[in-house]
PDB file of C-alpha atoms in Angstrom:
ATOM      1  CA  VAL A  23     106.932 110.929  97.276  1.00  0.00           C
ATOM      2  CA  GLU A  24     103.180 111.633  97.257  1.00  0.00           C
ATOM      3  CA  ALA A  25     101.063 111.384  94.111  1.00  0.00           C
ATOM      4  CA  SER A  26      98.484 113.894  95.399  1.00  0.00           C
ATOM      5  CA  ASP A  27      98.610 117.162  97.321  1.00  0.00           C
ATOM      6  CA  ARG A  28      98.146 115.498 100.724  1.00  0.00           C
ATOM      7  CA  ILE A  29      99.789 112.816 102.860  1.00  0.00           C
ATOM      8  CA  GLY A  30      97.900 109.629 103.611  1.00  0.00           C
ATOM      9  CA  GLY A  31      97.219 107.750 100.392  1.00  0.00           C
ATOM     10  CA  ARG A  32      94.142 105.569 100.934  1.00  0.00           C
ATOM     11  CA  MET A  33      93.745 107.095 104.383  1.00  0.00           C
ATOM     12  CA  TYR A  34      91.565 110.021 103.378  1.00  0.00           C
ATOM     13  CA  GLU A  35      89.166 112.011 105.545  1.00  0.00           C
ATOM     14  CA  VAL A  36      86.983 115.033 104.838  1.00  0.00           C
ATOM     15  CA  PRO A  37      85.082 117.457 107.124  1.00  0.00           C
ATOM     16  CA  PHE A  38      81.362 116.870 107.392  1.00  0.00           C
ATOM     17  CA  GLY A  39      78.474 119.041 108.502  1.00  0.00           C
ATOM     18  CA  SER A  40      78.624 122.066 110.755  1.00  0.00           C
ATOM     19  CA  GLY A  41      79.608 120.209 113.916  1.00  0.00           C
ATOM     20  CA  ASN A  42      83.285 119.810 113.064  1.00  0.00           C
ATOM     21  CA  TYR A  43      82.864 116.129 112.263  1.00  0.00           C
ATOM     22  CA  THR A  44      85.180 114.008 110.135  1.00  0.00           C
ATOM     23  CA  ILE A  45      84.122 111.367 107.618  1.00  0.00           C
ATOM     24  CA  GLU A  46      86.584 108.687 106.505  1.00  0.00           C
ATOM     25  CA  LEU A  47      86.464 108.043 102.756  1.00  0.00           C
ATOM     26  CA  GLY A  48      89.275 105.498 102.835  1.00  0.00           C
ATOM     27  CA  ALA A  49      90.635 103.323 105.634  1.00  0.00           C
ATOM     28  CA  GLN A  50      88.280 103.080 108.619  1.00  0.00           C
ATOM     29  CA  PHE A  51      89.236 100.033 110.684  1.00  0.00           C
ATOM     30  CA  ILE A  52      92.267  98.573 112.382  1.00  0.00           C
ATOM     31  CA  ASP A  53      91.710  94.833 111.831  1.00  0.00           C
ATOM     32  CA  GLY A  54      93.405  92.674 114.416  1.00  0.00           C
ATOM     33  CA  VAL A  55      94.519  94.567 117.507  1.00  0.00           C
ATOM     34  CA  GLU A  56      97.010  92.976 119.879  1.00  0.00           C
ATOM     35  CA  GLY A  57     100.475  93.150 118.331  1.00  0.00           C
ATOM     36  CA  ASN A  58      99.285  95.033 115.271  1.00  0.00           C
ATOM     37  CA  PRO A  59     101.773  97.829 114.411  1.00  0.00           C
ATOM     38  CA  ALA A  60      98.854 100.018 113.287  1.00  0.00           C
ATOM     39  CA  TYR A  61      97.192  99.695 116.694  1.00  0.00           C
ATOM     40  CA  ILE A  62     100.498 100.341 118.470  1.00  0.00           C
ATOM     41  CA  ALA A  63     100.940 103.484 116.340  1.00  0.00           C
ATOM     42  CA  ALA A  64      97.358 104.586 117.095  1.00  0.00           C
ATOM     43  CA  GLN A  65      98.100 104.389 120.816  1.00  0.00           C
ATOM     44  CA  LYS A  66     101.423 106.178 120.410  1.00  0.00           C
ATOM     45  CA  TYR A  67     100.019 109.088 118.380  1.00  0.00           C
ATOM     46  CA  GLY A  68      96.673 109.370 120.176  1.00  0.00           C
ATOM     47  CA  LEU A  69      94.313 108.265 117.415  1.00  0.00           C
ATOM     48  CA  GLY A  70      90.876 107.533 118.879  1.00  0.00           C
ATOM     49  CA  GLY A  71      88.706 104.534 118.082  1.00  0.00           C
ATOM     50  CA  VAL A  72      86.142 102.113 119.490  1.00  0.00           C
ATOM     51  CA  TYR A  73      85.941  98.329 119.542  1.00  0.00           C
ATOM     52  CA  GLN A  74      83.370  96.921 117.128  1.00  0.00           C
ATOM     53  CA  SER A  75      80.929  94.051 117.587  1.00  0.00           C
ATOM     54  CA  PHE A  76      79.753  94.271 113.948  1.00  0.00           C
ATOM     55  CA  SER A  77      76.058  94.113 114.681  1.00  0.00           C
ATOM     56  CA  PHE A  78      74.093  94.991 111.569  1.00  0.00           C
ATOM     57  CA  ARG A  79      70.498  95.862 110.896  1.00  0.00           C
ATOM     58  CA  VAL A  80      69.252  95.098 107.408  1.00  0.00           C
ATOM     59  CA  TYR A  81      65.785  96.209 106.310  1.00  0.00           C
ATOM     60  CA  ASP A  82      63.766  94.961 103.362  1.00  0.00           C
ATOM     61  CA  LYS A  83      61.834  97.181 100.930  1.00  0.00           C
ATOM     62  CA  ASP A  84      58.899  97.314 103.358  1.00  0.00           C
ATOM     63  CA  GLY A  85      61.040  98.568 106.223  1.00  0.00           C
ATOM     64  CA  GLN A  86      60.994  95.259 108.106  1.00  0.00           C
ATOM     65  CA  PHE A  87      64.009  93.870 109.958  1.00  0.00           C
ATOM     66  CA  ARG A  88      65.684  91.071 108.028  1.00  0.00           C
ATOM     67  CA  ARG A  89      68.963  90.822 109.916  1.00  0.00           C
ATOM     68  CA  ARG A  90      69.643  92.166 113.377  1.00  0.00           C
ATOM     69  CA  GLU A  91      72.330  92.310 116.030  1.00  0.00           C
ATOM     70  CA  GLY A  92      74.785  90.149 114.122  1.00  0.00           C
ATOM     71  CA  LEU A  93      72.434  87.149 114.054  1.00  0.00           C
ATOM     72  CA  LEU A  94      70.887  85.778 110.869  1.00  0.00           C
ATOM     73  CA  LEU A  95      67.134  85.623 111.084  1.00  0.00           C
ATOM     74  CA  GLU A  96      64.907  83.258 109.154  1.00  0.00           C
ATOM     75  CA  ASP A  97      65.722  84.742 105.804  1.00  0.00           C
ATOM     76  CA  THR A  98      66.568  82.670 102.734  1.00  0.00           C
ATOM     77  CA  SER A  99      68.673  85.320 100.996  1.00  0.00           C
ATOM     78  CA  CYS A 100      70.858  86.107 104.005  1.00  0.00           C
ATOM     79  CA  ARG A 101      71.277  82.471 104.912  1.00  0.00           C
ATOM     80  CA  ALA A 102      72.272  81.735 101.317  1.00  0.00           C
ATOM     81  CA  ALA A 103      74.878  84.517 101.459  1.00  0.00           C
ATOM     82  CA  ASP A 104      76.170  83.177 104.769  1.00  0.00           C
ATOM     83  CA  ASP A 105      76.361  79.588 103.489  1.00  0.00           C
ATOM     84  CA  ALA A 106      78.087  80.702 100.282  1.00  0.00           C
ATOM     85  CA  TYR A 107      80.716  82.733 102.101  1.00  0.00           C
ATOM     86  CA  LEU A 108      81.504  79.998 104.626  1.00  0.00           C
ATOM     87  CA  MET A 109      81.635  77.253 101.998  1.00  0.00           C
ATOM     88  CA  ALA A 110      83.773  79.366  99.673  1.00  0.00           C
ATOM     89  CA  SER A 111      86.125  80.027 102.585  1.00  0.00           C
ATOM     90  CA  VAL A 112      86.503  76.273 103.121  1.00  0.00           C
ATOM     91  CA  LEU A 113      87.242  75.763  99.427  1.00  0.00           C
ATOM     92  CA  SER A 114      89.734  78.621  99.407  1.00  0.00           C
ATOM     93  CA  GLU A 115      91.769  77.207 102.275  1.00  0.00           C
ATOM     94  CA  SER A 116      91.388  73.548 101.258  1.00  0.00           C
ATOM     95  CA  CYS A 117      91.668  73.722  97.484  1.00  0.00           C
ATOM     96  CA  LEU A 118      93.601  76.802  96.417  1.00  0.00           C
ATOM     97  CA  HIS A 119      96.399  76.962  98.998  1.00  0.00           C
ATOM     98  CA  LEU A 120      99.596  74.949  98.959  1.00  0.00           C
ATOM     99  CA  SER A 121      99.038  74.002 102.593  1.00  0.00           C
ATOM    100  CA  THR A 122      96.412  71.377 103.341  1.00  0.00           C
ATOM    101  CA  ALA A 123      93.430  71.818 105.620  1.00  0.00           C
ATOM    102  CA  ASP A 124      93.468  70.421 109.149  1.00  0.00           C
ATOM    103  CA  GLU A 125      90.156  68.647 108.668  1.00  0.00           C
ATOM    104  CA  PRO A 126      89.568  66.092 105.881  1.00  0.00           C
ATOM    105  CA  LEU A 127      87.178  67.202 103.142  1.00  0.00           C
ATOM    106  CA  SER A 128      83.729  65.713 102.731  1.00  0.00           C
ATOM    107  CA  TRP A 129      83.042  63.926  99.455  1.00  0.00           C
ATOM    108  CA  ARG A 130      81.102  66.978  98.212  1.00  0.00           C
ATOM    109  CA  GLU A 131      83.894  69.358  99.143  1.00  0.00           C
ATOM    110  CA  GLN A 132      86.428  67.109  97.433  1.00  0.00           C
ATOM    111  CA  MET A 133      84.251  66.986  94.311  1.00  0.00           C
ATOM    112  CA  LEU A 134      84.037  70.792  94.237  1.00  0.00           C
ATOM    113  CA  CYS A 135      87.782  71.009  94.816  1.00  0.00           C
ATOM    114  CA  ASP A 136      88.488  68.744  91.880  1.00  0.00           C
ATOM    115  CA  GLU A 137      86.196  70.841  89.687  1.00  0.00           C
ATOM    116  CA  ILE A 138      87.725  74.163  90.765  1.00  0.00           C
ATOM    117  CA  LYS A 139      91.312  72.904  90.538  1.00  0.00           C
ATOM    118  CA  ASN A 140      90.882  71.626  87.002  1.00  0.00           C
ATOM    119  CA  GLY A 141      93.883  73.270  85.339  1.00  0.00           C
ATOM    120  CA  PHE A 142      94.679  75.236  88.515  1.00  0.00           C
ATOM    121  CA  ASP A 143      98.209  75.257  89.930  1.00  0.00           C
ATOM    122  CA  PRO A 144      98.322  76.583  93.525  1.00  0.00           C
ATOM    123  CA  SER A 145     102.100  76.962  93.304  1.00  0.00           C
ATOM    124  CA  ASP A 146     101.714  79.355  90.399  1.00  0.00           C
ATOM    125  CA  ILE A 147      99.906  82.701  90.117  1.00  0.00           C
ATOM    126  CA  ASP A 148      96.645  81.032  89.081  1.00  0.00           C
ATOM    127  CA  ASP A 149      93.599  82.387  90.881  1.00  0.00           C
ATOM    128  CA  VAL A 150      89.815  82.548  90.717  1.00  0.00           C
ATOM    129  CA  SER A 151      87.470  85.213  92.002  1.00  0.00           C
ATOM    130  CA  PHE A 152      85.716  84.762  95.339  1.00  0.00           C
ATOM    131  CA  GLU A 153      82.434  85.139  93.456  1.00  0.00           C
ATOM    132  CA  ASN A 154      83.284  82.088  91.351  1.00  0.00           C
ATOM    133  CA  LEU A 155      84.115  80.159  94.501  1.00  0.00           C
ATOM    134  CA  GLN A 156      80.723  81.035  96.000  1.00  0.00           C
ATOM    135  CA  ARG A 157      78.872  80.099  92.807  1.00  0.00           C
ATOM    136  CA  ASN A 158      80.721  76.794  92.583  1.00  0.00           C
ATOM    137  CA  ALA A 159      80.214  76.083  96.274  1.00  0.00           C
ATOM    138  CA  THR A 160      76.484  76.711  96.630  1.00  0.00           C
ATOM    139  CA  GLY A 161      75.236  78.339  93.426  1.00  0.00           C
ATOM    140  CA  PHE A 162      74.793  81.648  95.236  1.00  0.00           C
ATOM    141  CA  TYR A 163      74.611  84.617  92.862  1.00  0.00           C
ATOM    142  CA  PRO A 164      72.617  87.693  94.013  1.00  0.00           C
ATOM    143  CA  PRO A 165      71.241  88.732  90.572  1.00  0.00           C
ATOM    144  CA  SER A 166      69.535  85.340  90.210  1.00  0.00           C
ATOM    145  CA  ALA A 167      68.212  85.154  93.802  1.00  0.00           C
ATOM    146  CA  ASN A 168      64.499  85.395  94.625  1.00  0.00           C
ATOM    147  CA  GLU A 169      65.172  88.754  96.301  1.00  0.00           C
ATOM    148  CA  PRO A 170      68.197  90.144  94.413  1.00  0.00           C
ATOM    149  CA  SER A 171      68.498  93.399  96.356  1.00  0.00           C
ATOM    150  CA  LEU A 172      68.392  91.664  99.743  1.00  0.00           C
ATOM    151  CA  ALA A 173      70.806  88.962  98.570  1.00  0.00           C
ATOM    152  CA  ALA A 174      73.187  91.664  97.330  1.00  0.00           C
ATOM    153  CA  THR A 175      72.948  93.504 100.672  1.00  0.00           C
ATOM    154  CA  CYS A 176      73.742  90.366 102.658  1.00  0.00           C
ATOM    155  CA  SER A 177      76.555  89.512 100.253  1.00  0.00           C
ATOM    156  CA  TRP A 178      77.933  93.028 100.782  1.00  0.00           C
ATOM    157  CA  ILE A 179      78.081  92.387 104.534  1.00  0.00           C
ATOM    158  CA  TYR A 180      80.137  89.224 104.080  1.00  0.00           C
ATOM    159  CA  ASN A 181      82.320  90.341 101.171  1.00  0.00           C
ATOM    160  CA  ASP A 182      82.530  94.028 100.242  1.00  0.00           C
ATOM    161  CA  PHE A 183      82.434  95.332 103.815  1.00  0.00           C
ATOM    162  CA  GLY A 184      85.513  93.476 104.950  1.00  0.00           C
ATOM    163  CA  LEU A 185      87.558  93.375 101.759  1.00  0.00           C
ATOM    164  CA  GLY A 186      86.607  96.689 100.180  1.00  0.00           C
ATOM    165  CA  GLU A 187      85.701  95.182  96.804  1.00  0.00           C
ATOM    166  CA  GLU A 188      82.958  93.139  95.213  1.00  0.00           C
ATOM    167  CA  PRO A 189      83.613  89.368  95.310  1.00  0.00           C
ATOM    168  CA  ARG A 190      83.980  89.329  91.524  1.00  0.00           C
ATOM    169  CA  PHE A 191      87.152  91.369  92.000  1.00  0.00           C
ATOM    170  CA  THR A 192      88.589  89.776  95.153  1.00  0.00           C
ATOM    171  CA  SER A 193      90.975  86.838  95.138  1.00  0.00           C
ATOM    172  CA  GLY A 194      89.603  83.419  95.926  1.00  0.00           C
ATOM    173  CA  LYS A 195      93.118  82.337  96.803  1.00  0.00           C
ATOM    174  CA  HIS A 196      94.203  85.189  99.065  1.00  0.00           C
ATOM    175  CA  SER A 197      91.028  86.613 100.654  1.00  0.00           C
ATOM    176  CA  VAL A 198      90.734  83.802 103.191  1.00  0.00           C
ATOM    177  CA  PRO A 199      92.014  83.554 105.823  1.00  0.00           C
ATOM    178  CA  MET A 200      92.311  87.241 106.658  1.00  0.00           C
ATOM    179  CA  THR A 201      95.932  87.553 107.697  1.00  0.00           C
ATOM    180  CA  ALA A 202      95.247  90.403 110.139  1.00  0.00           C
ATOM    181  CA  TYR A 203      93.231  88.031 112.333  1.00  0.00           C
ATOM    182  CA  ASP A 204      95.741  85.210 111.949  1.00  0.00           C
ATOM    183  CA  ASP A 205      98.733  87.402 112.771  1.00  0.00           C
ATOM    184  CA  PHE A 206      97.039  89.463 115.496  1.00  0.00           C
ATOM    185  CA  SER A 207      93.978  89.183 117.719  1.00  0.00           C
ATOM    186  CA  ASP A 208      90.447  88.724 116.411  1.00  0.00           C
ATOM    187  CA  ASP A 209      89.349  92.272 117.244  1.00  0.00           C
ATOM    188  CA  ASP A 210      88.545  95.411 115.267  1.00  0.00           C
ATOM    189  CA  ILE A 211      88.893  99.089 116.084  1.00  0.00           C
ATOM    190  CA  PHE A 212      86.706 101.607 114.253  1.00  0.00           C
ATOM    191  CA  VAL A 213      88.593 104.890 114.002  1.00  0.00           C
ATOM    192  CA  VAL A 214      86.473 107.806 115.243  1.00  0.00           C
ATOM    193  CA  ASP A 215      88.763 110.795 115.509  1.00  0.00           C
ATOM    194  CA  LYS A 216      88.488 114.307 114.090  1.00  0.00           C
ATOM    195  CA  LYS A 217      92.147 114.131 113.163  1.00  0.00           C
ATOM    196  CA  GLY A 218      91.386 111.339 110.705  1.00  0.00           C
ATOM    197  CA  PHE A 219      93.049 107.981 110.057  1.00  0.00           C
ATOM    198  CA  SER A 220      95.827 109.696 108.068  1.00  0.00           C
ATOM    199  CA  TRP A 221      97.034 111.174 111.383  1.00  0.00           C
ATOM    200  CA  LEU A 222      99.079 107.970 111.763  1.00  0.00           C
ATOM    201  CA  VAL A 223     101.045 108.568 108.556  1.00  0.00           C
ATOM    202  CA  LYS A 224     101.410 112.292 109.189  1.00  0.00           C
ATOM    203  CA  SER A 225     102.633 111.735 112.744  1.00  0.00           C
ATOM    204  CA  GLN A 226     105.190 109.185 111.627  1.00  0.00           C
ATOM    205  CA  ALA A 227     106.368 111.455 108.790  1.00  0.00           C
ATOM    206  CA  ALA A 228     106.730 114.344 111.220  1.00  0.00           C
ATOM    207  CA  GLU A 229     109.374 112.357 113.102  1.00  0.00           C
ATOM    208  CA  PHE A 230     111.874 112.749 110.247  1.00  0.00           C
ATOM    209  CA  LEU A 231     110.488 115.586 108.075  1.00  0.00           C
ATOM    210  CA  ASN A 232     110.521 119.251 109.027  1.00  0.00           C
ATOM    211  CA  SER A 233     107.010 120.159 110.143  1.00  0.00           C
ATOM    212  CA  SER A 234     104.900 122.268 112.462  1.00  0.00           C
ATOM    213  CA  LYS A 235     101.374 122.175 113.822  1.00  0.00           C
ATOM    214  CA  SER A 236      98.705 124.651 112.758  1.00  0.00           C
ATOM    215  CA  ASP A 237      97.586 127.273 115.247  1.00  0.00           C
ATOM    216  CA  ASP A 238      93.883 126.437 114.936  1.00  0.00           C
ATOM    217  CA  HIS A 239      91.957 123.714 116.758  1.00  0.00           C
ATOM    218  CA  THR A 240      92.527 121.112 114.029  1.00  0.00           C
ATOM    219  CA  GLU A 241      96.100 120.305 115.082  1.00  0.00           C
ATOM    220  CA  GLU A 242      96.873 119.818 111.416  1.00  0.00           C
ATOM    221  CA  ILE A 243     100.515 118.944 110.720  1.00  0.00           C
ATOM    222  CA  ILE A 244     102.119 121.256 108.166  1.00  0.00           C
ATOM    223  CA  PHE A 245     105.183 119.935 106.365  1.00  0.00           C
ATOM    224  CA  VAL A 246     107.912 122.321 105.221  1.00  0.00           C
ATOM    225  CA  ASP A 247     110.560 119.975 103.903  1.00  0.00           C
ATOM    226  CA  GLU A 248     112.006 119.992 100.401  1.00  0.00           C
ATOM    227  CA  ARG A 249     112.529 116.236 100.612  1.00  0.00           C
ATOM    228  CA  LEU A 250     108.759 115.758 100.501  1.00  0.00           C
ATOM    229  CA  GLN A 251     107.647 115.811  96.866  1.00  0.00           C
ATOM    230  CA  MET A 252     103.898 116.303  96.497  1.00  0.00           C
ATOM    231  CA  ASN A 253     101.888 115.776  93.304  1.00  0.00           C
ATOM    232  CA  THR A 254     104.646 113.520  92.067  1.00  0.00           C
ATOM    233  CA  LYS A 255     104.270 110.063  90.540  1.00  0.00           C
ATOM    234  CA  VAL A 256     106.915 107.387  90.062  1.00  0.00           C
ATOM    235  CA  LEU A 257     106.488 106.282  86.455  1.00  0.00           C
ATOM    236  CA  HIS A 258     109.670 104.274  85.987  1.00  0.00           C
ATOM    237  CA  VAL A 259     111.976 102.311  88.267  1.00  0.00           C
ATOM    238  CA  GLN A 260     115.427 101.240  87.101  1.00  0.00           C
ATOM    239  CA  TRP A 261     117.424  98.726  89.103  1.00  0.00           C
ATOM    240  CA  ASP A 262     121.183  99.033  89.243  1.00  0.00           C
ATOM    241  CA  PRO A 263     123.043  95.812  88.394  1.00  0.00           C
TER     242      PRO A 263
END
């Protein structure tokens, strides 16, 4: 069942420019490589990608480098974003999870934990946003920074880029640690293939649905199977006793 007129869900690519390029509007990375079923599928179905070192260049309003080649320069806003993310990560793992941290907390960390956990039950569905964790940890909040736009950019690098949402929407309890890196290797593949990331889903579907490949250079998979219901949404699920 597919809600739209295409297969792929959040894997969604579109053609770009006149050079037959493809731009990914949805999924872009395979996070965690060795042992990751997504990476194994990419190898099996011939989806191209490149390893990433995540070196960024951030410019200020005057066009000057403020962050380069993955290393924080002497910049208050970026260092504040870095400190906030790292400290919030410590609080997430040490305060909000049922499991305890390997290292004992400092008195300041314990004080912050006690404040955050006031009325919080880690065994329940209670949660706080990652933004609240960062504000509690270091007071970091881009709108109130000396350079709000730069602080927001650096915060985007640490939060939005990896998790796909602003920290005010992401879970303080479940964002850290990133399970892909815990379950698999600490590597990332950036998908760069004209076929698009959704090629993985289409290729897998073609193994059990009737399909054919287009005659043009795109190698697009065309599905001709009545079992595949496009533009269809599941609005109600009833469980049999």
